PDB file of C-alpha atoms and ligand atoms in Angstrom:
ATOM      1  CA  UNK A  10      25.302 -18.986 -27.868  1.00  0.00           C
ATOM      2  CA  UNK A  11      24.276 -15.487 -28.739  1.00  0.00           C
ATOM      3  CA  UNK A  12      20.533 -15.663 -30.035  1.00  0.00           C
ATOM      4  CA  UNK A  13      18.905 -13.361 -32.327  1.00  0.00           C
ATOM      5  CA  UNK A  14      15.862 -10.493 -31.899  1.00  0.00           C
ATOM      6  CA  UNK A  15      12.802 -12.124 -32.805  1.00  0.00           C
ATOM      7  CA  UNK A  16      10.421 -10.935 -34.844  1.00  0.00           C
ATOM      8  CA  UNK A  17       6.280 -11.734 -35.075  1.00  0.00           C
ATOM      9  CA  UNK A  18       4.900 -12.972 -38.552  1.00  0.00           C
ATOM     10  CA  UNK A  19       1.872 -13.582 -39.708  1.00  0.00           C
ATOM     11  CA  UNK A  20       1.467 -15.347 -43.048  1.00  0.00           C
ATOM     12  CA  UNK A  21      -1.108 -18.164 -44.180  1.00  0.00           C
ATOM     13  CA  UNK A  22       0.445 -21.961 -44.792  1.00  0.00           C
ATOM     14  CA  UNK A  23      -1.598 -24.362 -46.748  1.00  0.00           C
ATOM     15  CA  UNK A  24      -4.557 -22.113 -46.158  1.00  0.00           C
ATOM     16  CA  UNK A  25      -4.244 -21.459 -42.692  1.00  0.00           C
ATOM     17  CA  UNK A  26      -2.992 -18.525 -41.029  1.00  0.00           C
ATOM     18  CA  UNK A  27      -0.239 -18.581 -38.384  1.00  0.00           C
ATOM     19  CA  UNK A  28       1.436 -16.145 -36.416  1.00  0.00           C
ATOM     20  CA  UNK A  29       5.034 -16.849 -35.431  1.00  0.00           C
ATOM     21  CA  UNK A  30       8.269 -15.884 -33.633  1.00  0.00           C
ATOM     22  CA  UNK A  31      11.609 -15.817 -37.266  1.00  0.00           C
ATOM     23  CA  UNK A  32      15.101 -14.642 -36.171  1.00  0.00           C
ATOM     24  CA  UNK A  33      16.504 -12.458 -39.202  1.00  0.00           C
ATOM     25  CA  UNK A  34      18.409 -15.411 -40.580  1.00  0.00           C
ATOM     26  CA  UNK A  35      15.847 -18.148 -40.275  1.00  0.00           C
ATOM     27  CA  UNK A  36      15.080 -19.892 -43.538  1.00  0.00           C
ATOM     28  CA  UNK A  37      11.395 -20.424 -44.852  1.00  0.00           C
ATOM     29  CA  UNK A  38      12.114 -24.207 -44.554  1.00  0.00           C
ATOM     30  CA  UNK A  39      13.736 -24.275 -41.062  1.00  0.00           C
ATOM     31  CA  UNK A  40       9.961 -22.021 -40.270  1.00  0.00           C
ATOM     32  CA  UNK A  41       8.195 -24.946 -42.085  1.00  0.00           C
ATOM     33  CA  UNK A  42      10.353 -27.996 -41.219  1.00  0.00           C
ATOM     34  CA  UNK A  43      10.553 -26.905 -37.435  1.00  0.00           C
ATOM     35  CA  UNK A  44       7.871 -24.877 -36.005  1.00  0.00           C
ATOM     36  CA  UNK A  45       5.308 -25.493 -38.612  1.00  0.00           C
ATOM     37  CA  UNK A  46       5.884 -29.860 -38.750  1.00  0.00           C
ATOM     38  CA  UNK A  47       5.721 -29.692 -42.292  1.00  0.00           C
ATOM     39  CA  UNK A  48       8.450 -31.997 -43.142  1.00  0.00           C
ATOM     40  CA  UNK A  49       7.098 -32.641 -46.480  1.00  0.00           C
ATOM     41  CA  UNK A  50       9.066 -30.070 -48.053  1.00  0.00           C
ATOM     42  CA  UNK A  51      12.758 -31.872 -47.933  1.00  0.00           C
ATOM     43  CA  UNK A  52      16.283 -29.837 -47.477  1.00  0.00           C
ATOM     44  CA  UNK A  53      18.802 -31.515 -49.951  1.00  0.00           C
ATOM     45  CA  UNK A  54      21.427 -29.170 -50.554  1.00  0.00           C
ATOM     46  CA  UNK A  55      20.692 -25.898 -48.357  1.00  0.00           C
ATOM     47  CA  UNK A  56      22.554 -24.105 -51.310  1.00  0.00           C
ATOM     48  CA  UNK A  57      19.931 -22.924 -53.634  1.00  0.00           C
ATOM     49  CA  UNK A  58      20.641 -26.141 -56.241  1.00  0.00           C
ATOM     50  CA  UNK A  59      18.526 -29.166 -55.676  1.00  0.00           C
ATOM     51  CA  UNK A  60      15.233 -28.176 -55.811  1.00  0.00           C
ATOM     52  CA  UNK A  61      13.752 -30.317 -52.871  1.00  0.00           C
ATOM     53  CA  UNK A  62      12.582 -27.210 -50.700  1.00  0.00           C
ATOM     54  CA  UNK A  63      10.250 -26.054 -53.600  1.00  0.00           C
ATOM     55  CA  UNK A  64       6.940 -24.582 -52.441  1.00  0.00           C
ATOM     56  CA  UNK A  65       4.668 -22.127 -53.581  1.00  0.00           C
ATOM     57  CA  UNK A  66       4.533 -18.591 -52.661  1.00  0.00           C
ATOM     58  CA  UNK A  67       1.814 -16.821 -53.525  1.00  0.00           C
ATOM     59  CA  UNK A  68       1.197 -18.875 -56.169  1.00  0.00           C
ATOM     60  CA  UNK A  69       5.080 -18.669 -57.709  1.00  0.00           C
ATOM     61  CA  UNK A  70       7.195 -21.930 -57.037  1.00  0.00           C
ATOM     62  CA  UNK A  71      10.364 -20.822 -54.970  1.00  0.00           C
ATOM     63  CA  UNK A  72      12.991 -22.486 -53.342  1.00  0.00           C
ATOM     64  CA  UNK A  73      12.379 -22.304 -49.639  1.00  0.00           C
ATOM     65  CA  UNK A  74      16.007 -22.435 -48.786  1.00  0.00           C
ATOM     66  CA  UNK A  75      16.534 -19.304 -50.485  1.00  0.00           C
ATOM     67  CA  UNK A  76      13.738 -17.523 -48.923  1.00  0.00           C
ATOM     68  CA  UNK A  77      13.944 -15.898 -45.846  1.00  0.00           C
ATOM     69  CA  UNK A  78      11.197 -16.981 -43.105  1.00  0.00           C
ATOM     70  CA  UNK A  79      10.426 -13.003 -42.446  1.00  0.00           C
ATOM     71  CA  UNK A  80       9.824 -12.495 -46.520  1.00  0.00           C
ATOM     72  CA  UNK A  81       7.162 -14.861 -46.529  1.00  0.00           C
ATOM     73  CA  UNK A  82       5.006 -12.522 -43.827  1.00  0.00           C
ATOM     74  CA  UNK A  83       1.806 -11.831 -44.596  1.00  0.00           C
ATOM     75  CA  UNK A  84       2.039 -14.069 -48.081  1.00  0.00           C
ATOM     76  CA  UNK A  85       0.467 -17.396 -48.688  1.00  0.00           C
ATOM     77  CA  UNK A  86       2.803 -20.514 -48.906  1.00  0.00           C
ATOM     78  CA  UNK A  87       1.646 -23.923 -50.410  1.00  0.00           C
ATOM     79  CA  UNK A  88       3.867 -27.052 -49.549  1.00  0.00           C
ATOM     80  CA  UNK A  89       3.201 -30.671 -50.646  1.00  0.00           C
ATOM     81  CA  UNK A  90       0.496 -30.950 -47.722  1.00  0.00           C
ATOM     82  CA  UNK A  91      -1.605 -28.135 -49.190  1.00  0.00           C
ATOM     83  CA  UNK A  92      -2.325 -29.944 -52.493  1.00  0.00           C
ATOM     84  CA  UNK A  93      -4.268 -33.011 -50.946  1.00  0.00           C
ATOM     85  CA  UNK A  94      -6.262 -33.039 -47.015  1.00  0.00           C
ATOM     86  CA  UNK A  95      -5.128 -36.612 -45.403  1.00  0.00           C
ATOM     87  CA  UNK A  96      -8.486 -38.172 -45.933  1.00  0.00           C
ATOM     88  CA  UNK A  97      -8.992 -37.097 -49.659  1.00  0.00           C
ATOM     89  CA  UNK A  98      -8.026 -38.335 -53.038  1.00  0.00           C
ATOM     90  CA  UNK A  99      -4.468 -37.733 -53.909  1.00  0.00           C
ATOM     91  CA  UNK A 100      -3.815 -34.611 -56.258  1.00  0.00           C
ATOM     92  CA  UNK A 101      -3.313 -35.133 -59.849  1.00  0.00           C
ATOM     93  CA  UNK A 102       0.062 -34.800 -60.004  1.00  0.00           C
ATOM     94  CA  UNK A 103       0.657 -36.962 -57.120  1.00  0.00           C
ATOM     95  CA  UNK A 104      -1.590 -39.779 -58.519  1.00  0.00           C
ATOM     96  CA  UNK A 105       0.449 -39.422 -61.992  1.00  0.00           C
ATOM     97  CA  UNK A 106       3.901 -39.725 -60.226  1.00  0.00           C
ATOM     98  CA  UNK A 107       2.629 -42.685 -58.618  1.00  0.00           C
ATOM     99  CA  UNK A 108       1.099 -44.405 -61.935  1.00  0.00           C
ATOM    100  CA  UNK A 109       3.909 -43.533 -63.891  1.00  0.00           C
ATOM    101  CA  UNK A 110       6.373 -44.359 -61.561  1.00  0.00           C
ATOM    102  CA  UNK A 111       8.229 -40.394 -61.734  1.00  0.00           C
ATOM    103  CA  UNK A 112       9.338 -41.774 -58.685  1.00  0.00           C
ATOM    104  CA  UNK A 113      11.867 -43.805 -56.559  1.00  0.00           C
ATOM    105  CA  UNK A 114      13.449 -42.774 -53.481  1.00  0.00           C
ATOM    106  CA  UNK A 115      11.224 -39.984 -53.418  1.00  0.00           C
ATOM    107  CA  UNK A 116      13.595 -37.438 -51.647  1.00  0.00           C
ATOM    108  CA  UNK A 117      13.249 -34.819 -54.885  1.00  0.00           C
ATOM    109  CA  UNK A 118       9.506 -35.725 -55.358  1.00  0.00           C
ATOM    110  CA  UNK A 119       7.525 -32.904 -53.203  1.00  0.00           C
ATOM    111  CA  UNK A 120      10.136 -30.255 -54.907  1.00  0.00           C
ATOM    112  CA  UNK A 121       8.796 -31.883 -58.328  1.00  0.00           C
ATOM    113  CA  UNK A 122       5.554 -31.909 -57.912  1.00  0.00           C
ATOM    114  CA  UNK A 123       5.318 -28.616 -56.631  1.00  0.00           C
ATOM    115  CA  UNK A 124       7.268 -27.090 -59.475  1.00  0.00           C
ATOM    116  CA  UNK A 125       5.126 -29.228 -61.566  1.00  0.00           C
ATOM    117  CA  UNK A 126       1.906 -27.554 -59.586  1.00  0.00           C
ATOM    118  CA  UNK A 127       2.923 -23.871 -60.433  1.00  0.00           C
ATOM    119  CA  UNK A 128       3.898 -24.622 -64.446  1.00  0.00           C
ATOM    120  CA  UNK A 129       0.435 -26.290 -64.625  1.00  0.00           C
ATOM    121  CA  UNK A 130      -1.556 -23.753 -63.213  1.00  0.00           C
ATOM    122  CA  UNK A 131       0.875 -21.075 -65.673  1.00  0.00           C
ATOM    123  CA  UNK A 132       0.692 -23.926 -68.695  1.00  0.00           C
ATOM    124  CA  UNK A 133      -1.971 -26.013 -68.406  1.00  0.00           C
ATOM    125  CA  UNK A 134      -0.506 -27.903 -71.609  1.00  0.00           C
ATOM    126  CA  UNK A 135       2.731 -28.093 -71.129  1.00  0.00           C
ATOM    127  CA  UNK A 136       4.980 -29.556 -74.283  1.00  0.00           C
ATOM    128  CA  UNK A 137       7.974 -31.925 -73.193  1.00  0.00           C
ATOM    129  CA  UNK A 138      10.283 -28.998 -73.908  1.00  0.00           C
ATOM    130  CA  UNK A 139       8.724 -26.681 -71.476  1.00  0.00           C
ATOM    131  CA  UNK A 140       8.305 -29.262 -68.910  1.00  0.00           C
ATOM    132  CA  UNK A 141      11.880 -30.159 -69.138  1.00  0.00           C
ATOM    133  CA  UNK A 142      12.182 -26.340 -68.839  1.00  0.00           C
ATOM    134  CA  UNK A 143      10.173 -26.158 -65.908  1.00  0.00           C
ATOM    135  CA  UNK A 144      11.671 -28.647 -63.699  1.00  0.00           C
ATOM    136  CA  UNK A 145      15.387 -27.866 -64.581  1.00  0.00           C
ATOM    137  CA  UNK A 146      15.644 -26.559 -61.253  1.00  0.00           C
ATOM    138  CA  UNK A 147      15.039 -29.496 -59.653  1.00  0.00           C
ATOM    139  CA  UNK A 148      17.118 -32.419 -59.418  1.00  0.00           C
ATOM    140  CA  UNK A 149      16.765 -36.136 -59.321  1.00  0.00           C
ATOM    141  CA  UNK A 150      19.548 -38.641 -59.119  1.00  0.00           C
ATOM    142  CA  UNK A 151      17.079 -41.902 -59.394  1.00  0.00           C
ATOM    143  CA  UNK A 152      14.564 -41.581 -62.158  1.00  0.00           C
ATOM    144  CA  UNK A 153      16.202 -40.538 -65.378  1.00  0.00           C
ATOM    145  CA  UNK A 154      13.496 -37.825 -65.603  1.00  0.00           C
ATOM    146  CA  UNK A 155      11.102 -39.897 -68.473  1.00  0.00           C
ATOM    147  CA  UNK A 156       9.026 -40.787 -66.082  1.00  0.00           C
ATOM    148  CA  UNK A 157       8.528 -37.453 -64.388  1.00  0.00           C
ATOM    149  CA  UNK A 158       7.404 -35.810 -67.753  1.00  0.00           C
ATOM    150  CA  UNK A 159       5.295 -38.184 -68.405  1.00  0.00           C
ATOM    151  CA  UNK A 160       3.750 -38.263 -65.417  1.00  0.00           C
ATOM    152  CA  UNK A 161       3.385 -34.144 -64.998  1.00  0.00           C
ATOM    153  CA  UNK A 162       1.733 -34.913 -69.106  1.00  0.00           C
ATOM    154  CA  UNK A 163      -0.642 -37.009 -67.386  1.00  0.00           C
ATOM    155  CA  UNK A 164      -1.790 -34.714 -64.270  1.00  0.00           C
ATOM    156  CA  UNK A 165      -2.180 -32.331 -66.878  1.00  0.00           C
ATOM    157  CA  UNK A 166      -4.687 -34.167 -69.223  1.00  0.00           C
ATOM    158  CA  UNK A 167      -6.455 -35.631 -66.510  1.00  0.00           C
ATOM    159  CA  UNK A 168      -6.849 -31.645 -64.917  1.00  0.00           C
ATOM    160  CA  UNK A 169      -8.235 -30.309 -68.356  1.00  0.00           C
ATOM    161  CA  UNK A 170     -10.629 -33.545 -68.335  1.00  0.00           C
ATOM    162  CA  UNK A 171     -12.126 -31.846 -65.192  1.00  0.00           C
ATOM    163  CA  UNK A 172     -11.036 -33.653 -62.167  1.00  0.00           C
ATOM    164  CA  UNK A 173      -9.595 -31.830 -59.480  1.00  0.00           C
TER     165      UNK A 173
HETATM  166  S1  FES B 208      17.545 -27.610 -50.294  1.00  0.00           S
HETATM  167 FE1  FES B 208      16.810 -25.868 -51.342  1.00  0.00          FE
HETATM  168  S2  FES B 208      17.520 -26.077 -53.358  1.00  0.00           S
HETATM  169 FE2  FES B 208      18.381 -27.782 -52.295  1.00  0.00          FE
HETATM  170  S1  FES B 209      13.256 -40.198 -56.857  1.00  0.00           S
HETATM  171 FE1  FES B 209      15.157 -40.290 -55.780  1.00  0.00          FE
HETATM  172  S2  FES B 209      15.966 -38.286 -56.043  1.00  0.00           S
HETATM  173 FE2  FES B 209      14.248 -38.328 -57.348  1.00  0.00          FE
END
């Protein structure tokens, strides 16, 4: 099979910079999910509808199936890795999906939470309405959705309380 020209990026990944061989065509995902071992950040629909690939990108949440791997040079990507080290407490958001069960299979969850992540550092108070808003990009077929508002409500009051 015919392969591709290559070319050298450099762009930072859960604070941490990394230089890398993309083809044109290669997906931010495939870069994160292959190379990178960041299988964290789930492919669901590779067609720009499900939401599961959500990251941040410079800040902005974007979905990483839509994003080519060369776009992302010399920008800073987030994925659900980059909110919490291995040894440290869980992130807000993930400890509020956990207590109020905004989860079940768990396949859409990273995509949530880090759509959640860039609305609450935009909104820190979001209403239902705009979280609803927020996360319309992002699909679950398990929870009904209640329990994802309510959790991102939660992450949010315990955030302006002053933990992490
Ligand atoms: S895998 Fe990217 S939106 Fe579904
Ligand atoms: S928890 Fe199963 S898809 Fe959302």
């Amino acid at each position: 099979m015919e392969t591709s020209p290559t070319t050298s990026i450099t762009l930072t990944v859960n604070g941490r910079a990394h230089t890398l061989d993309a083809e044109p065509r290669q997906l931010l995902v495939e870069l994160l999910r292959g190379p990178l071992g960041l299988t964290g950040t789930h492919v669901g629909c590779d067609t720009s509808q499900c939401g599961a690939c959500t990251v941040l990108l410079d800040g902005q949440a974007v979905k990483s199936c839509s994003v080519l791997a060369v776009q992302a040079a010399g920008r800073a990507v987030t994925t659900i890795e980059g909110l919490s080290a291995p040894d440290a407490p869980l992130h807000p958001l993930q400890d509020a999906f956990s207590a109020c069960h905004g989860l079940q299979c768990g396949f859409c969850t990273p995509g949530m939470v880090m759509s959640a992540c860039a609305l609450l550092a935009e909104n820190p108070q979001p209403t239902d309405a705009q979280i609803q808003h927020a996360l319309e990009g992002n699909l679950c077929r398990c929870t009904g959705y209640v329990n994802i508002v309510a959790a991102v409500k939660q992450a949010a009051t315990t955030m302006a309380g002053g933990a992490k």
